[in-house]
mmCIF file of C-alpha atoms in Angstrom:
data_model
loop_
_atom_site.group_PDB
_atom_site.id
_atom_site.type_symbol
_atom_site.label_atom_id
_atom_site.label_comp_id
_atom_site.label_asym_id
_atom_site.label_seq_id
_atom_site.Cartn_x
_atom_site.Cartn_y
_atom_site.Cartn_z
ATOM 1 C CA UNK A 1 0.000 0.000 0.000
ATOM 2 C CA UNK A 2 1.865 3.397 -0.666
ATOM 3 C CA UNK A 3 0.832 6.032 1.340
ATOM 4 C CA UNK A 4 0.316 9.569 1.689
ATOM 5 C CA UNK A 5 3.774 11.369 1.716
ATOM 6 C CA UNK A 6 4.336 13.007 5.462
ATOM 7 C CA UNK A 7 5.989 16.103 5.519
ATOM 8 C CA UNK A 8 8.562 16.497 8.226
ATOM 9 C CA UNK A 9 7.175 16.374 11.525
ATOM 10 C CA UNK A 10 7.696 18.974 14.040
ATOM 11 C CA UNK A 11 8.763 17.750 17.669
ATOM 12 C CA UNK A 12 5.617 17.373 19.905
ATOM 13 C CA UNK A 13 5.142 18.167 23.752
ATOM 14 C CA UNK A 14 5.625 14.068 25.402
ATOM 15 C CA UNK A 15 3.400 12.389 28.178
ATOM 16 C CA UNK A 16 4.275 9.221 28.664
ATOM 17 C CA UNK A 17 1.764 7.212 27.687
ATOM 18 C CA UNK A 18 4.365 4.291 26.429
ATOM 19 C CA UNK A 19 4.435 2.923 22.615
ATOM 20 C CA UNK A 20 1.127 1.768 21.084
ATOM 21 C CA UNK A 21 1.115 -1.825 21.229
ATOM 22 C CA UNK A 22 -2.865 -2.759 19.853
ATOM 23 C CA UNK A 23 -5.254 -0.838 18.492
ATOM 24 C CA UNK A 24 -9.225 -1.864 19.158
ATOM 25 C CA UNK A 25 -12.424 -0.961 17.341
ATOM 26 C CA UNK A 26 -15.180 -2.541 18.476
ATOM 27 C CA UNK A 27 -17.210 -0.580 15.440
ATOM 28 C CA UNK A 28 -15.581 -2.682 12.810
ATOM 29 C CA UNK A 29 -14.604 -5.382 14.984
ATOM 30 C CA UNK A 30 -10.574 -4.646 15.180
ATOM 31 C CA UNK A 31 -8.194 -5.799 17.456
ATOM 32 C CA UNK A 32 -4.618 -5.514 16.156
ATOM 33 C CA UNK A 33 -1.698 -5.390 17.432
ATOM 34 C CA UNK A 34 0.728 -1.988 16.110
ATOM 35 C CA UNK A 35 4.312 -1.865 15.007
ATOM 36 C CA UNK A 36 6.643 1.197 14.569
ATOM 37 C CA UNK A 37 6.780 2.422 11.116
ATOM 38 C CA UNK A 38 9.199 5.228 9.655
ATOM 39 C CA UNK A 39 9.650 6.222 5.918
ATOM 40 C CA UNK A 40 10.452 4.224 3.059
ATOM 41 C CA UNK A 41 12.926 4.400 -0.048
ATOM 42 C CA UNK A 42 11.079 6.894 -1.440
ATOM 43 C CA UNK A 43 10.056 9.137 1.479
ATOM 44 C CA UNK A 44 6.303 8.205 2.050
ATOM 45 C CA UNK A 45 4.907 6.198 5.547
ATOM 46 C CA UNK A 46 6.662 2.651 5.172
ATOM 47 C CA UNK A 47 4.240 -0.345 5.541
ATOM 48 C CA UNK A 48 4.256 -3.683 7.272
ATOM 49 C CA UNK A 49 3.790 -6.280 4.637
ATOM 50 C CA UNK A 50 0.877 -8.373 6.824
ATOM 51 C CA UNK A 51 -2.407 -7.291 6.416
ATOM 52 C CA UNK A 52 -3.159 -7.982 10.310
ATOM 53 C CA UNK A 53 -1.291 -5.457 11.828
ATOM 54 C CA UNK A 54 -1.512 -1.907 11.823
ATOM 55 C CA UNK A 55 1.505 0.717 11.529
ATOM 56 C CA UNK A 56 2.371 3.618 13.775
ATOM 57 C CA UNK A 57 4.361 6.447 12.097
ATOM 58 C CA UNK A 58 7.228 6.356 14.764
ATOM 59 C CA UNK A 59 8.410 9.892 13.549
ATOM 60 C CA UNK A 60 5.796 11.871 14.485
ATOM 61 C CA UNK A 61 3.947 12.076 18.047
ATOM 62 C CA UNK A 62 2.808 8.735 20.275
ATOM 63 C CA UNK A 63 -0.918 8.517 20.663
ATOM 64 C CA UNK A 64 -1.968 10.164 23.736
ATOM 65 C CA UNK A 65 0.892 12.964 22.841
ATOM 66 C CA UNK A 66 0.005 16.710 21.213
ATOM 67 C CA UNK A 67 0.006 16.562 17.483
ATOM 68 C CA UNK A 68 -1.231 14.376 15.341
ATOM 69 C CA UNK A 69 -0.290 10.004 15.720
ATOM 70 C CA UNK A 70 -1.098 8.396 12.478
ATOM 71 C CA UNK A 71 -1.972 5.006 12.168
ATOM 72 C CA UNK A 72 -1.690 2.977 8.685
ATOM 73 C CA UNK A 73 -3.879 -0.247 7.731
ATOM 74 C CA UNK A 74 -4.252 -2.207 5.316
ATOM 75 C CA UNK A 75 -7.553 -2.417 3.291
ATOM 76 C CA UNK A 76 -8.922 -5.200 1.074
ATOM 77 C CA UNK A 77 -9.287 -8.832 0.580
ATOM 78 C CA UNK A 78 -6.512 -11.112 0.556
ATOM 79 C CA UNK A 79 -6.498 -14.650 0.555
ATOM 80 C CA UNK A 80 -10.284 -14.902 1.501
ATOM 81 C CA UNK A 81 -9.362 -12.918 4.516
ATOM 82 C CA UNK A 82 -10.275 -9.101 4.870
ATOM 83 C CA UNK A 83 -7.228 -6.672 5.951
ATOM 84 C CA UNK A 84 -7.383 -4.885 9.284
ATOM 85 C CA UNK A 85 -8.463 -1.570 8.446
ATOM 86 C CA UNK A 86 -10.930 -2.962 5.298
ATOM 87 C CA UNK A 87 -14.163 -1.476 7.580
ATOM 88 C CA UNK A 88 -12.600 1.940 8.314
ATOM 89 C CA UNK A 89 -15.250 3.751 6.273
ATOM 90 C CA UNK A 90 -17.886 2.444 8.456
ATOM 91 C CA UNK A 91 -16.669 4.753 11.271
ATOM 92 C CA UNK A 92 -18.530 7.335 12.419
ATOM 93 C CA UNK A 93 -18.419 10.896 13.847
ATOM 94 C CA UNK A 94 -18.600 9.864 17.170
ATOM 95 C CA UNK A 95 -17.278 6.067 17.337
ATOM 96 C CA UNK A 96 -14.768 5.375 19.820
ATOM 97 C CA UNK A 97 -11.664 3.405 19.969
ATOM 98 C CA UNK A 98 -8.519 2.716 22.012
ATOM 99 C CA UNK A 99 -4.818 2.514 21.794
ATOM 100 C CA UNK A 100 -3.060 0.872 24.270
ATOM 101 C CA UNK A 101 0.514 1.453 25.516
ATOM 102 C CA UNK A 102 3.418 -1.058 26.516
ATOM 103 C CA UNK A 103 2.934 0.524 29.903
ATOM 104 C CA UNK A 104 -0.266 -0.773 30.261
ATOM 105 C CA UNK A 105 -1.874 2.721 29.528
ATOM 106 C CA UNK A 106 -5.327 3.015 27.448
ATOM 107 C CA UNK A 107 -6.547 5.855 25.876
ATOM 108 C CA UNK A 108 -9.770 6.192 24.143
ATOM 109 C CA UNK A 109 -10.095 8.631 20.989
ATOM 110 C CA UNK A 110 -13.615 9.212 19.685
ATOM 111 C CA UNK A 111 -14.178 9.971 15.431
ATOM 112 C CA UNK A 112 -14.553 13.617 14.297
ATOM 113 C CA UNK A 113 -14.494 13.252 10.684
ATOM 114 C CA UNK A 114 -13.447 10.801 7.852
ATOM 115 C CA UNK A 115 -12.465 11.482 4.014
ATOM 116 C CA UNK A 116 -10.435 10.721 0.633
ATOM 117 C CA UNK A 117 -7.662 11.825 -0.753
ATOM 118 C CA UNK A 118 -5.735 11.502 -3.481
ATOM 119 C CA UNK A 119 -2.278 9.432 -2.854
ATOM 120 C CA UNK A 120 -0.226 12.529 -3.945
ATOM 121 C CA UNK A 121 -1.863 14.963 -1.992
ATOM 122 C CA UNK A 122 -0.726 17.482 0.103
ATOM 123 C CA UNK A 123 -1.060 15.287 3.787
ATOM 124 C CA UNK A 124 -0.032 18.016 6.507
ATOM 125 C CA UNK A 125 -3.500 17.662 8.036
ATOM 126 C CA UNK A 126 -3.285 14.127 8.466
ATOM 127 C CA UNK A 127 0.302 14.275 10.107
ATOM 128 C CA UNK A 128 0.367 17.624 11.776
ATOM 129 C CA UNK A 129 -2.326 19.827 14.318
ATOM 130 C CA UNK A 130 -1.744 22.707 16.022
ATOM 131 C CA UNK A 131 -4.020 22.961 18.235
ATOM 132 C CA UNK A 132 -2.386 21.709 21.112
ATOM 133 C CA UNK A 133 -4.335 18.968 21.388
ATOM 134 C CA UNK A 134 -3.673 14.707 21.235
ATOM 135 C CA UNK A 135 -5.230 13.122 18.016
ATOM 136 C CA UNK A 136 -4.858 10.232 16.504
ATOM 137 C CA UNK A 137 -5.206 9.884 12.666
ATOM 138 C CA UNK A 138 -6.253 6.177 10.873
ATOM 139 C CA UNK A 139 -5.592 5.632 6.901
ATOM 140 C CA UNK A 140 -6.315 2.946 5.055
ATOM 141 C CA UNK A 141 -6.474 2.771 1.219
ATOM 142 C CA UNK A 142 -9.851 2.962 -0.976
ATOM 143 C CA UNK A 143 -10.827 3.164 -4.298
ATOM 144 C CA UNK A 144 -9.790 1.650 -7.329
ATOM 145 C CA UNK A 145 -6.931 -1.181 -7.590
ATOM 146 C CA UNK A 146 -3.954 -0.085 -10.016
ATOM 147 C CA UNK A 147 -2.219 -3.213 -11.441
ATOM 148 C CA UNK A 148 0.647 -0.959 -12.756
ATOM 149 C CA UNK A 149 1.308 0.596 -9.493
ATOM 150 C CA UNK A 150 0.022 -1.638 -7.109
ATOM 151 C CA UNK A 151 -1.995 0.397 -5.119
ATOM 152 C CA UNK A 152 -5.459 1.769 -4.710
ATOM 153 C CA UNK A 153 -6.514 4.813 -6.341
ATOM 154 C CA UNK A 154 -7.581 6.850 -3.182
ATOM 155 C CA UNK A 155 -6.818 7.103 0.623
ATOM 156 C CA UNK A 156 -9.365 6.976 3.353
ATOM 157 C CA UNK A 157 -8.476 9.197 6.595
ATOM 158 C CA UNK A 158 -10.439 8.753 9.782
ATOM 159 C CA UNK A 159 -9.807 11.599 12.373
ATOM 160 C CA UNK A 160 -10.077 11.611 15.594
ATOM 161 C CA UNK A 161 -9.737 13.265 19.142
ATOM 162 C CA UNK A 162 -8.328 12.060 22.546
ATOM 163 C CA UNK A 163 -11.064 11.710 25.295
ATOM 164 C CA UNK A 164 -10.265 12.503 28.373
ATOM 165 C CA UNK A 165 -9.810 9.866 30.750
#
């Protein structure tokens, strides 16, 4: 799946919440566990190759943290199995979910929005805020399947804000 290119990420204020370790949605039935993700070879969000596990973008903030933690999925049908973020687009404004640290720490984010975007498109609002607030960003691809680049035409983006415990 290529993803949206990040630009650089500015250093965020840090809580300690510890590194995300599972993701859960009860929505769409998720319960994955999360892996540390940086860029690959040609500067977009790298991706884990399995379809069950979902990839945190290690450069920029931890969930829990100010700015804007982005979390990658795959999407689809593989195998006769469904990837782990093939549902996404059933979220709703107001759906919750939860991260959970290595620490033991859960925090629960609840869905503002959702949309597409085009692969190539300009993705500071998906990696950055400056609000001074904790969000926590999901994308997943959507769309059409290109053979010749092997990838789907669009990306889905499911934001969301931290509730407060």
């Amino acid at each position: 799946m290529a993803q949206i290119q990040p630009p650089a990420v500015q250093p965020q204020t840090s809580t300690d919440y510890g590194l995300p370790v599972r993701i859960s949605i009860p929505k769409i039935n998720v319960d994955a566990p999360i892996e540390q993700v940086g860029l690959d070879a040609k500067g977009a969000m790298a991706i884990q190759e399995s379809q069950d596990i979902v990839a945190w973008y290690e450069p920029g903030p931890r969930p829990g943290n100010t700015g804007s933690a982005v979390l990658a999925g795959h999407y689809g049908e593989l195998n006769g199995k469904w990837s782990v973020f093939s549902y996404l687009s059933k979220l709703r404004k107001g759906d919750v979910l939860q991260v959970q640290g290595d620490n033991g720490a859960s925090l629960s984010f609840v869905v503002r929005e959702s949309r597409s975007y085009d692969p190539k498109a300009d993705a500071r609002e998906v990696f950055n805020s400056n609000d001074g607030k904790a969000h926590l960003n999901l994308i997943t691809c959507e769309g059409t399947w290109n053979k010749t680049e092997e990838t789907y035409s669009k990306r889905f983006v499911v934001f969301t804000d931290q509730l407060k415990q």
